CSV table of C-alpha atoms in Angstrom, one decimal:
chain,number,residue,atom,x,y,z
A,1,MET,CA,113.7,139.9,98.3
A,2,GLU,CA,110.3,137.4,99.9
A,3,SER,CA,112.2,134.3,98.6
A,4,LYS,CA,115.5,135.5,100.2
A,5,ARG,CA,113.7,135.9,103.5
A,6,GLY,CA,111.8,132.6,103.1
A,7,LYS,CA,115.2,130.6,102.1
A,8,ILE,CA,116.8,132.4,105.5
A,9,MET,CA,113.9,131.6,107.8
A,10,LEU,CA,113.6,127.6,106.4
A,11,TRP,CA,117.8,127.8,106.9
A,12,ALA,CA,116.8,129.1,111.0
A,13,LEU,CA,113.9,126.3,111.6
A,14,THR,CA,116.0,123.5,110.0
A,15,ALA,CA,118.9,124.4,111.8
A,16,ALA,CA,116.8,124.8,115.0
A,17,ILE,CA,115.0,121.5,114.6
A,18,LEU,CA,118.4,119.5,113.5
A,19,GLY,CA,120.3,120.8,116.5
A,20,GLY,CA,117.3,119.9,119.0
A,21,CYS,CA,117.3,116.5,117.5
A,22,VAL,CA,121.2,116.2,118.0
A,23,TRP,CA,121.0,117.5,121.5
A,24,ALA,CA,117.8,114.9,122.6
A,25,LEU,CA,120.1,112.0,120.9
A,26,TYR,CA,123.2,112.9,122.6
A,27,ALA,CA,121.4,113.4,126.0
A,28,THR,CA,119.1,110.1,125.9
A,29,GLY,CA,122.4,108.1,125.3
A,30,PHE,CA,121.6,107.5,121.6
A,31,PHE,CA,125.1,107.3,120.1
A,32,GLU,CA,126.3,105.5,123.2
A,33,ALA,CA,123.8,102.7,122.2
A,34,ALA,CA,124.7,102.7,118.6
A,35,GLY,CA,127.6,100.4,118.8
A,36,SER,CA,125.4,97.4,118.3
A,37,PRO,CA,122.1,96.4,117.9
A,38,GLU,CA,121.4,94.7,121.3
A,39,GLN,CA,122.6,98.1,122.8
A,40,MET,CA,120.2,99.8,120.5
A,41,GLY,CA,117.4,97.5,121.4
A,42,ALA,CA,118.1,98.7,125.1
A,43,TYR,CA,117.9,102.0,124.6
A,44,ILE,CA,114.4,101.7,122.4
A,45,ALA,CA,113.2,99.5,125.2
A,46,ARG,CA,113.9,102.1,127.9
A,47,CYS,CA,111.1,104.4,126.2
A,48,ALA,CA,108.3,101.8,127.0
A,49,PRO,CA,105.2,102.4,126.8
A,50,TRP,CA,106.0,104.4,123.4
A,51,SER,CA,108.8,102.1,122.2
A,52,HIS,CA,107.0,101.6,118.6
A,53,LEU,CA,106.9,105.6,118.6
A,54,ALA,CA,110.4,106.0,119.9
A,55,TYR,CA,111.7,103.3,117.2
A,56,PHE,CA,110.0,105.3,114.3
A,57,GLY,CA,111.3,108.6,115.6
A,58,VAL,CA,114.9,107.2,116.3
A,59,GLN,CA,115.1,105.7,112.7
A,60,LEU,CA,113.7,109.0,111.3
A,61,VAL,CA,116.2,111.3,112.9
A,62,SER,CA,119.1,108.7,111.9
A,63,VAL,CA,118.4,109.3,108.4
A,64,ILE,CA,119.2,113.0,108.8
A,65,VAL,CA,121.5,113.5,111.3
A,66,ALA,CA,122.9,110.6,112.8
A,67,PRO,CA,125.7,108.7,110.9
A,68,ILE,CA,124.0,105.5,111.9
A,69,PRO,CA,123.1,102.7,109.4
A,70,SER,CA,119.5,102.1,109.2
A,71,ASN,CA,120.2,98.3,109.4
A,72,ILE,CA,121.8,98.3,112.9
A,73,THR,CA,118.6,100.3,114.3
A,74,ALA,CA,116.3,97.7,112.5
A,75,ALA,CA,117.8,94.6,113.6
A,76,ALA,CA,117.7,96.3,116.9
A,77,GLY,CA,113.7,96.9,116.3
A,78,ALA,CA,113.0,93.4,115.1
A,79,TYR,CA,114.8,92.0,117.9
A,80,LEU,CA,112.2,93.6,120.1
A,81,PHE,CA,109.2,94.1,117.8
A,82,GLY,CA,109.5,91.3,115.4
A,83,LEU,CA,109.9,91.1,111.8
A,84,TRP,CA,106.9,92.8,110.3
A,85,PRO,CA,106.0,95.5,112.7
A,86,SER,CA,109.6,96.7,113.0
A,87,PHE,CA,110.0,96.6,108.9
A,88,LEU,CA,107.1,98.4,108.3
A,89,LEU,CA,107.8,100.8,110.9
A,90,THR,CA,111.6,101.2,109.3
A,91,TRP,CA,110.0,101.4,105.9
A,92,GLY,CA,108.0,104.2,106.8
A,93,ALA,CA,110.1,105.9,108.8
A,94,VAL,CA,113.4,105.9,106.1
A,95,ALA,CA,111.1,106.9,103.6
A,96,ALA,CA,110.0,109.7,105.3
A,97,GLY,CA,113.2,111.1,106.1
A,98,SER,CA,114.5,110.2,102.6
A,99,ALA,CA,112.1,112.5,101.1
A,100,LEU,CA,112.3,115.5,104.0
A,101,VAL,CA,116.5,115.4,103.0
A,102,PHE,CA,115.8,115.5,99.4
A,103,ALA,CA,113.1,118.2,100.1
A,104,LEU,CA,115.6,120.5,102.0
A,105,ALA,CA,118.5,120.0,99.5
A,106,ARG,CA,116.1,120.7,96.7
A,107,ALA,CA,114.7,124.1,98.4
A,108,LEU,CA,118.3,124.9,100.2
A,109,GLY,CA,120.9,123.9,97.5
A,110,GLN,CA,124.3,123.3,97.8
A,111,GLY,CA,124.8,125.0,101.1
A,112,PHE,CA,122.5,122.5,103.0
A,113,ALA,CA,124.1,119.4,101.1
A,114,SER,CA,127.7,120.5,102.0
A,115,ARG,CA,126.7,120.8,106.0
A,116,PHE,CA,126.2,116.9,105.8
A,117,VAL,CA,128.3,115.7,102.7
A,118,SER,CA,131.8,115.7,102.4
A,119,GLU,CA,133.3,117.3,99.4
A,120,LYS,CA,134.9,114.1,98.4
A,121,LEU,CA,131.9,112.3,98.7
A,122,SER,CA,130.0,115.0,97.0
A,123,GLU,CA,132.7,114.7,94.1
A,124,LYS,CA,132.7,111.1,93.7
A,125,TYR,CA,128.5,110.7,93.8
A,126,LEU,CA,127.0,114.0,92.5
A,127,ASP,CA,128.2,113.3,88.7
A,128,LEU,CA,126.9,109.6,88.8
A,129,ILE,CA,123.4,110.5,90.2
A,130,ARG,CA,123.2,113.0,87.1
A,131,ARG,CA,124.6,111.1,84.6
A,132,LYS,CA,123.1,107.7,85.6
A,133,ARG,CA,119.9,108.8,87.6
A,134,ASP,CA,117.5,106.2,88.3
A,135,VAL,CA,119.8,103.5,87.6
A,136,PHE,CA,122.5,104.3,90.2
A,137,LEU,CA,119.9,105.4,92.9
A,138,ALA,CA,118.1,101.8,92.4
A,139,LEU,CA,121.3,100.0,92.5
A,140,ALA,CA,122.5,102.1,95.4
A,141,PHE,CA,119.4,101.7,97.4
A,142,LEU,CA,119.6,98.0,96.9
A,143,PHE,CA,123.3,97.2,98.2
A,144,PRO,CA,124.4,98.1,101.6
A,145,PHE,CA,127.6,99.3,100.7
A,146,PHE,CA,126.7,102.8,99.3
A,147,PRO,CA,125.8,106.0,102.2
A,148,ASP,CA,122.3,105.8,101.3
A,149,ASP,CA,121.3,108.8,103.5
A,150,LEU,CA,123.7,111.1,101.7
A,151,LEU,CA,122.8,110.2,98.3
A,152,CYS,CA,119.4,111.2,99.0
A,153,ILE,CA,120.9,114.9,99.9
A,154,LEU,CA,122.7,114.9,96.9
A,155,ALA,CA,120.0,113.8,94.7
A,156,GLY,CA,118.4,116.9,95.8
A,157,LEU,CA,120.7,119.1,93.8
A,158,THR,CA,119.7,116.9,90.3
A,159,ASP,CA,116.9,117.7,88.2
A,160,ILE,CA,115.2,114.2,88.9
A,161,SER,CA,111.5,114.9,90.2
A,162,PHE,CA,110.2,114.0,93.8
A,163,GLN,CA,107.8,111.7,92.8
A,164,ARG,CA,110.5,109.9,90.9
A,165,PHE,CA,112.7,109.8,93.3
A,166,PHE,CA,110.3,108.9,95.9
A,167,LEU,CA,109.1,106.2,93.8
A,168,LEU,CA,113.0,104.7,93.7
A,169,VAL,CA,113.0,105.3,97.5
A,170,LEU,CA,109.7,102.8,98.2
A,171,LEU,CA,110.7,100.6,95.9
A,172,ALA,CA,114.7,99.8,96.4
A,173,ARG,CA,115.0,101.0,99.5
A,174,PRO,CA,113.2,98.5,101.8
A,175,TRP,CA,114.9,95.3,100.8
A,176,GLY,CA,118.2,96.1,103.0
A,177,LEU,CA,116.0,96.9,106.0
A,178,LEU,CA,114.0,93.8,105.2
A,179,VAL,CA,117.0,91.7,105.6
A,180,ALA,CA,118.4,93.4,108.5
A,181,CYS,CA,114.8,92.6,110.1
A,182,MET,CA,115.2,89.1,109.1
A,183,VAL,CA,118.5,88.8,110.8
A,184,GLY,CA,117.4,90.7,114.2
A,185,SER,CA,114.2,88.5,114.6
A,186,ALA,CA,116.2,85.5,114.2
A,187,THR,CA,114.4,84.7,111.1
A,188,MET,CA,117.3,84.6,108.7
A,189,SER,CA,121.0,84.1,110.0
A,190,ILE,CA,124.0,84.7,107.4
A,191,PRO,CA,127.3,83.5,107.9
A,192,LEU,CA,130.6,85.9,107.0
A,193,TRP,CA,130.8,83.6,103.9
A,194,GLY,CA,127.5,84.5,102.8
A,195,MET,CA,127.9,88.0,103.3
A,196,ALA,CA,131.1,87.9,101.4
A,197,LEU,CA,129.3,86.2,98.5
A,198,LEU,CA,126.4,88.6,98.6
A,199,GLY,CA,128.6,91.3,98.4
A,200,ILE,CA,130.4,90.2,95.3
A,201,ALA,CA,127.7,89.4,93.7
A,202,GLY,CA,125.9,92.7,94.3
A,203,LEU,CA,129.2,94.4,93.1
A,204,GLY,CA,129.2,92.3,90.1
A,205,LEU,CA,125.5,93.5,89.2
A,206,PHE,CA,126.4,96.8,90.5
A,207,LEU,CA,129.4,97.6,87.6
A,208,LEU,CA,127.5,95.7,84.7
A,209,ALA,CA,124.4,98.0,85.6
A,210,MET,CA,126.5,101.0,85.5
A,211,LYS,CA,128.2,99.6,81.8
A,212,TYR,CA,125.1,98.8,80.4
A,213,GLY,CA,122.2,100.3,82.4
A,214,ASP,CA,121.6,103.1,79.6
A,215,ARG,CA,121.6,100.3,77.0
A,216,LEU,CA,118.9,98.3,79.0
A,217,GLU,CA,116.7,101.4,80.0
A,218,ASP,CA,116.6,102.6,76.2
A,219,ALA,CA,115.5,99.1,75.0
A,220,VAL,CA,112.9,98.7,77.9
A,221,ILE,CA,111.6,102.1,76.4
A,222,GLN,CA,111.3,101.2,73.0
A,223,ARG,CA,109.8,98.1,73.6
A,224,LEU,CA,107.0,99.6,75.8
A,225,LYS,CA,106.5,102.3,72.9
A,226,ARG,CA,105.6,99.5,70.3
C-alpha cells in the first residue's frame, strides 16, 4: 500500500513539475524560438545576466518535455557563449536530463514512458535496447538520426543498471553536442555534402555494429579475461 501511495505521489509531483515547465516554456516564447539557432540564441540572450543559468535550464528541460533536438540549442549556446562554455553546460544538462528521465521511467514504468514515446517508436526500439543494450545505446547516442531523449526513457524499462546507463550517456552523448557547438561557434563549418557523407558512413558503421556487435563484445571480454 505504501509503495502504491508513493508511486501516486511521484506521479502527481512529476505531472505538476512537467506541466509547469511546459507552461513556462510556452509563456516565454520558447517553442516559437526553437525553429532555428538564431532565434534560440535571441531567446536565451533575453535572460541576461542569468543567460548561462537559463541556457542550462533550457537544455535540461528540453531533454524531458520539449521535442527540440539538443543540437539546435547547443549551436545557439555556442554562438552566445563560445565553444567550451556552451559544450560543458550542454553536456551537464543533457546528462542530468537523461539520468532523470531514465530514473522516472524505472520508477513509474510503462505508463510514464507511454506519455512521451509513441507505441510505434516503442515497438521499434525497445526490443533492440533489450537485446543489444550497450552496443545499440552507444551507437544511437553517437549518431544524430536517433531520438536520444526518447531512448533514455525506454532504457529505463529494461534491466540495464543506472550506473551502466549513465556511463554510456557520459561517454557517447557528448560528441554530437560538441560538433553542434563547434558549428555554432564558427569553429567548424560542414557543407551539405559533408553532412551526407558523415551520415552514410555513420549508418554503415551502425549496421556493421548491430550485426557483429555481440561477437566483438564477446571477443573483447574474452581477451580481458586472459
